[in-house]
PDB file of C-alpha atoms in Angstrom:
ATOM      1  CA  UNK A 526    -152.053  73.347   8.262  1.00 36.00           C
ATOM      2  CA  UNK A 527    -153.628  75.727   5.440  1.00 33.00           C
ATOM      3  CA  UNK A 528    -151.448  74.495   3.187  1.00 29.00           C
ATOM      4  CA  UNK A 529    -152.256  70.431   3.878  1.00 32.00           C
ATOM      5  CA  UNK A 530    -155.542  71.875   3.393  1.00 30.00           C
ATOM      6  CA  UNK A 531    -154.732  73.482   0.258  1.00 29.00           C
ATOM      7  CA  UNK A 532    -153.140  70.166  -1.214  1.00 29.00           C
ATOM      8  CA  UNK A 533    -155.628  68.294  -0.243  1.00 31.00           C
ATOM      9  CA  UNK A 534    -158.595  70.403  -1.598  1.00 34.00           C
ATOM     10  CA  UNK A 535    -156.411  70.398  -5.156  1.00 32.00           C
ATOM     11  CA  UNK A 536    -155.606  66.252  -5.240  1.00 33.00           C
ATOM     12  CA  UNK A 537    -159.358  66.169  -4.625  1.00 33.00           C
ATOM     13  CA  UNK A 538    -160.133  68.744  -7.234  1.00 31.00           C
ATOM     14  CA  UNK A 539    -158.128  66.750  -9.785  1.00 32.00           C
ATOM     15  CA  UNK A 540    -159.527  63.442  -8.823  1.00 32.00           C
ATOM     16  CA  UNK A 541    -163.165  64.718  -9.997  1.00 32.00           C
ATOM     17  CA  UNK A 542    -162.279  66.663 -12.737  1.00 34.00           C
ATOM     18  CA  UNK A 543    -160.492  63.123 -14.262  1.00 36.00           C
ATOM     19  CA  UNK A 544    -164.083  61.450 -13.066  1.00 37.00           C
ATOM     20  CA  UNK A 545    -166.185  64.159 -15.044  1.00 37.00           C
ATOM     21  CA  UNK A 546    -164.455  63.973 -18.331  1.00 36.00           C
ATOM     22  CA  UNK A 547    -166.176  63.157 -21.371  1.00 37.00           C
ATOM     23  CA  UNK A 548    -166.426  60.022 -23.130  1.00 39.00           C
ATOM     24  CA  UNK A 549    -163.788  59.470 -25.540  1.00 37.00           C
ATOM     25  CA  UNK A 550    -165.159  58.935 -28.973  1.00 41.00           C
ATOM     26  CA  UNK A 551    -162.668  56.081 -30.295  1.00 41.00           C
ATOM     27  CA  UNK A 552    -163.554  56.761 -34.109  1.00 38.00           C
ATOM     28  CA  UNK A 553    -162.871  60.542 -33.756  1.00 41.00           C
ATOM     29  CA  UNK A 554    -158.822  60.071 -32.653  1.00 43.00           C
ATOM     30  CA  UNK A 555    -158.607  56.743 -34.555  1.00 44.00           C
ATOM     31  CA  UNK A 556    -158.312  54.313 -31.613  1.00 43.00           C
ATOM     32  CA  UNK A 557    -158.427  50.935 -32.975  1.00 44.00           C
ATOM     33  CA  UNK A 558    -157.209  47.746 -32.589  1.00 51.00           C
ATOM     34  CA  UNK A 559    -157.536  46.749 -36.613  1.00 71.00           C
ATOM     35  CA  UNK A 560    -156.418  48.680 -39.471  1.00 86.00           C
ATOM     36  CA  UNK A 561    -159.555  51.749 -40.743  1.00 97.00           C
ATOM     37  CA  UNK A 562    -159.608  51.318 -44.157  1.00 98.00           C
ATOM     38  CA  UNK A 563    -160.603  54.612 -47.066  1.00 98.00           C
ATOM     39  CA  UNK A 564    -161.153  53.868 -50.608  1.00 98.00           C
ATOM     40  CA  UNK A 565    -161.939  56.168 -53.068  1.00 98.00           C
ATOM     41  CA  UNK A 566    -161.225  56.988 -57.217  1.00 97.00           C
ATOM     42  CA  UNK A 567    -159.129  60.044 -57.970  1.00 96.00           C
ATOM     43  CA  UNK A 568    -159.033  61.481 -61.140  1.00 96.00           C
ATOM     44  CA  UNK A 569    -156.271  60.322 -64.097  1.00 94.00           C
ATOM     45  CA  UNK A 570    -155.419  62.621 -67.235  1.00 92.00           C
ATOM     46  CA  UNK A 571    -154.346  58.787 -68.989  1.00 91.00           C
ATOM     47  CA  UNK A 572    -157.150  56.604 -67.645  1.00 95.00           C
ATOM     48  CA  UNK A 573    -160.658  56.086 -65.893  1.00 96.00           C
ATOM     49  CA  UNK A 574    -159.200  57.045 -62.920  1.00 97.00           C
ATOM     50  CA  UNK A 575    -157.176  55.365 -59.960  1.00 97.00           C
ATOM     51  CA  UNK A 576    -158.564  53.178 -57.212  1.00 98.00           C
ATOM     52  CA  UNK A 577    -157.270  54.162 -53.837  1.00 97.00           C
ATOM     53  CA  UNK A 578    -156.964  52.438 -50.476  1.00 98.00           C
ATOM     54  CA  UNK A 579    -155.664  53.471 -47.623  1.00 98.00           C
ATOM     55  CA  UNK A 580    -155.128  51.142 -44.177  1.00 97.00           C
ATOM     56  CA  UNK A 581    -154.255  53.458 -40.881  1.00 97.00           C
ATOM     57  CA  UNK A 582    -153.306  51.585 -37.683  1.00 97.00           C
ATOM     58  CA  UNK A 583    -152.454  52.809 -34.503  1.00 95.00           C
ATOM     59  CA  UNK A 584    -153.731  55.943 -33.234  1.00 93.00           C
ATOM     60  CA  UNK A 585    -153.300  59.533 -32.964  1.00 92.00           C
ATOM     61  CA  UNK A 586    -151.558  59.242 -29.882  1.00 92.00           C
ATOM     62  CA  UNK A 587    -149.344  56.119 -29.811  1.00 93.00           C
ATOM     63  CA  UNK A 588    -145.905  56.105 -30.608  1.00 93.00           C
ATOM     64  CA  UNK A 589    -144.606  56.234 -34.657  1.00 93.00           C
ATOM     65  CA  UNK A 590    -143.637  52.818 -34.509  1.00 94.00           C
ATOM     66  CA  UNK A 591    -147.293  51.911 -34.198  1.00 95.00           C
ATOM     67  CA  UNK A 592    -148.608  54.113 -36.618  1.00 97.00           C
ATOM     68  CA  UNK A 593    -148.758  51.888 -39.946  1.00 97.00           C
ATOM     69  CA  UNK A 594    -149.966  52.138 -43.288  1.00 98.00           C
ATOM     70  CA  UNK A 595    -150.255  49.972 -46.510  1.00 96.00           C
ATOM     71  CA  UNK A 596    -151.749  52.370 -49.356  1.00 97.00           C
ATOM     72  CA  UNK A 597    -152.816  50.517 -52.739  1.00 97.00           C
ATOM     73  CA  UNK A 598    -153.219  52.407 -56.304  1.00 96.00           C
ATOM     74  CA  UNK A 599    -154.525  50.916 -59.423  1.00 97.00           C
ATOM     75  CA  UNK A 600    -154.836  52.770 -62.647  1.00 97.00           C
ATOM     76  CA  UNK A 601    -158.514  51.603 -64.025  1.00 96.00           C
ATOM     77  CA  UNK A 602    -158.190  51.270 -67.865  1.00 96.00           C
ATOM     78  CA  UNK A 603    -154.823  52.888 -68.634  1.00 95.00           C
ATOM     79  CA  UNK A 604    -153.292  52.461 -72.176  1.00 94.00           C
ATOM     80  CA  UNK A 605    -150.022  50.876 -70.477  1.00 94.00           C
ATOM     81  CA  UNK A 606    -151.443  48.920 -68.217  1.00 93.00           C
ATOM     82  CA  UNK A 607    -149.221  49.719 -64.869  1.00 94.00           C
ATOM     83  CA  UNK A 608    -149.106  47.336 -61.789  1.00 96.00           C
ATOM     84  CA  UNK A 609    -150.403  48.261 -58.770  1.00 96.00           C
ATOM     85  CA  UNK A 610    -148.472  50.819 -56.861  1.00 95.00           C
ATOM     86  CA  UNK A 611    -148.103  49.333 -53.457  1.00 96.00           C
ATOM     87  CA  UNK A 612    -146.806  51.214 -50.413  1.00 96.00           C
ATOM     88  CA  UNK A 613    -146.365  50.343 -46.688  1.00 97.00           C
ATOM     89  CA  UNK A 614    -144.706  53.397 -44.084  1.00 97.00           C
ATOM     90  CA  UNK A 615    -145.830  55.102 -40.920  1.00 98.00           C
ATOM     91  CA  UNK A 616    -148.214  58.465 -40.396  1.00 98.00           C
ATOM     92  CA  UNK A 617    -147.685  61.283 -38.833  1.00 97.00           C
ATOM     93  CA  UNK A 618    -150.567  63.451 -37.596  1.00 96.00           C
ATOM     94  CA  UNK A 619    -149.649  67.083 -38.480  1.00 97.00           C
ATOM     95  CA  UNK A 620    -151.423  70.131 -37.422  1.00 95.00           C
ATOM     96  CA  UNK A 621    -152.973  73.035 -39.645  1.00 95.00           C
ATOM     97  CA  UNK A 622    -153.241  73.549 -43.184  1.00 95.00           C
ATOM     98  CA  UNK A 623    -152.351  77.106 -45.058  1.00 88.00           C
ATOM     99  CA  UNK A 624    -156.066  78.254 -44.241  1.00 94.00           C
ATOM    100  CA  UNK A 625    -157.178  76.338 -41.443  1.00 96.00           C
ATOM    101  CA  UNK A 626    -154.731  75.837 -38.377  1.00 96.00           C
ATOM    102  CA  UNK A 627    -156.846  73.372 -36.352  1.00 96.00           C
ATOM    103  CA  UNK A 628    -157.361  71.032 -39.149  1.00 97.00           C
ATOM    104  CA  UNK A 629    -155.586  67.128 -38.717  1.00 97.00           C
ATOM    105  CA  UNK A 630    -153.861  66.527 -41.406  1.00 98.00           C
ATOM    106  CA  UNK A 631    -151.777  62.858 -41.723  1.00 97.00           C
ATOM    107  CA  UNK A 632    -148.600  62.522 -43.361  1.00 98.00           C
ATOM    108  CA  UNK A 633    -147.933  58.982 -44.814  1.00 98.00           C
ATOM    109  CA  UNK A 634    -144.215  58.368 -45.554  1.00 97.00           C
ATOM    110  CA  UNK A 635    -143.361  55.126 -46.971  1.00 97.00           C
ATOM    111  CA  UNK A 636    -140.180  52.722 -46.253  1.00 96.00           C
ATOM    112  CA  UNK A 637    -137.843  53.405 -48.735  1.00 90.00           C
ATOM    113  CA  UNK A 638    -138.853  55.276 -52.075  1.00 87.00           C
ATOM    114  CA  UNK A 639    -142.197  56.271 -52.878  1.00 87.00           C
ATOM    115  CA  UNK A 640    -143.918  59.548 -52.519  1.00 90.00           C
ATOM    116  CA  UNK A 641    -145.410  61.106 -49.308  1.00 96.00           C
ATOM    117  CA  UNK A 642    -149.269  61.254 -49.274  1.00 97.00           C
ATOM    118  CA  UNK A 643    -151.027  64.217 -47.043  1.00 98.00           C
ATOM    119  CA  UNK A 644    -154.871  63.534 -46.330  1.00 98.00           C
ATOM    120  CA  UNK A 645    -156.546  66.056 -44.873  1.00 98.00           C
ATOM    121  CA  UNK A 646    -159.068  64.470 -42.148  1.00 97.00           C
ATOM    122  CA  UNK A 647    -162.322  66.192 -43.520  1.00 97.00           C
ATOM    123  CA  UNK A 648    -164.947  64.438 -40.289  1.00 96.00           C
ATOM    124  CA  UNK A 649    -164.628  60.965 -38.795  1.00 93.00           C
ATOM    125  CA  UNK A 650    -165.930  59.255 -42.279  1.00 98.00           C
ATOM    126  CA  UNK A 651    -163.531  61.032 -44.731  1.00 98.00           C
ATOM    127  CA  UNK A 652    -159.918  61.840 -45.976  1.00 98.00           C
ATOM    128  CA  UNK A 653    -158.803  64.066 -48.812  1.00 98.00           C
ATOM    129  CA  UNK A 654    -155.828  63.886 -50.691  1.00 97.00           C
ATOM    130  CA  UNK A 655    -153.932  67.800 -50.538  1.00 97.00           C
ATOM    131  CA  UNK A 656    -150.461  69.213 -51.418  1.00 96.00           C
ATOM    132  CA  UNK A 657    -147.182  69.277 -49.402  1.00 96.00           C
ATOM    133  CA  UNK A 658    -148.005  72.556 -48.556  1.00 96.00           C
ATOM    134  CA  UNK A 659    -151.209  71.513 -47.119  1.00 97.00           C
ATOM    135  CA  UNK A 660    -153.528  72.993 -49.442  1.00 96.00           C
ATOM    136  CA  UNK A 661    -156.676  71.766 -50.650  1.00 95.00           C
ATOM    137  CA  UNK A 662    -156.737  71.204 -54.779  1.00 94.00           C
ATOM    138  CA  UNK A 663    -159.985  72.562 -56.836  1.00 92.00           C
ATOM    139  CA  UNK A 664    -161.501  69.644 -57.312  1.00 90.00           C
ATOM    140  CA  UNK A 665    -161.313  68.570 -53.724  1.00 92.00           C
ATOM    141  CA  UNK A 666    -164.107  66.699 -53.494  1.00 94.00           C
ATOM    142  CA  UNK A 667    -162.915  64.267 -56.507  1.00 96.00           C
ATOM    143  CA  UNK A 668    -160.140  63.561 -54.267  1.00 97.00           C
ATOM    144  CA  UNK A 669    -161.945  62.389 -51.124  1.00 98.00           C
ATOM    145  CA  UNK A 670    -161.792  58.775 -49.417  1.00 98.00           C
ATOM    146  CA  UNK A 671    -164.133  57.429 -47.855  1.00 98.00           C
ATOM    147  CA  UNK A 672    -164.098  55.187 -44.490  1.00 98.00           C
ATOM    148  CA  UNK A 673    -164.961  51.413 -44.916  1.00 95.00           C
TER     149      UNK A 673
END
């Protein structure tokens, strides 16, 4: 009998404490039906700098397959001229960086060639470009998107 008792009391305990959670901020884990979109210039050594923009879909939590990107570059007065880098993959959400082991960090590999981008999830609002060894750059805040 104690132990129907005991079950009970712990089904019951369960059942509230799934009724008292929190509200779950959909912009914070990236819920979304459509595509968030960053944009942002990053410095260039041979031009005015290169136009970024980044589309994430899916969220944190659903399966690879639904995580998508498409990430756009264009060099803004460069002596050659380049096209547009286009690039279309999934995301991975990775965890840590070398100083900071709770920080989000996403990891956009494209189909076929094409280099991987790491973005460092700074707050809900922005994304900065880091190394492959998760480390933030010097001039980290000249490598910062920004949420559309």
């Amino acid at each position: 009998m104690q132990v129907r008792t005991l079950l009970a009391g712990s089904a019951m305990l369960a059942f509230l404490a799934g009724c008292a959670a929190p509200a779950v901020d959909d912009r914070a884990d990236m819920a979304m039906d459509d595509a968030v979109a960053y944009q942002g210039t990053l410095p260039c050594r041979n031009c005015a700098g290169i136009d970024l923009m980044v589309n994430l879909r899916g969220s944190e939590q659903a399966s690879l397959e639904e995580r998508t990107f498409d990430l756009r570059a264009s060099y803004r007065e460069h002596p050659q001229d380049p096209p547009d880098e286009e690039y279309a993959g999934n995301w991975e959400v990775l965890s840590g960086t070398a100083v900071d082991p709770d920080a989000t960090v996403y990891e956009l590999t494209p189909d076929g060639e094409g280099q991987i981008y790491y973005f460092l999830r700074i707050d809900d609002q922005t994304l900065e470009l880091i190394d492959p060894q998760r480390r933030r750059f010097q001039n980290n805040e000249a490598l910062q998107l920004q949420r559309m």
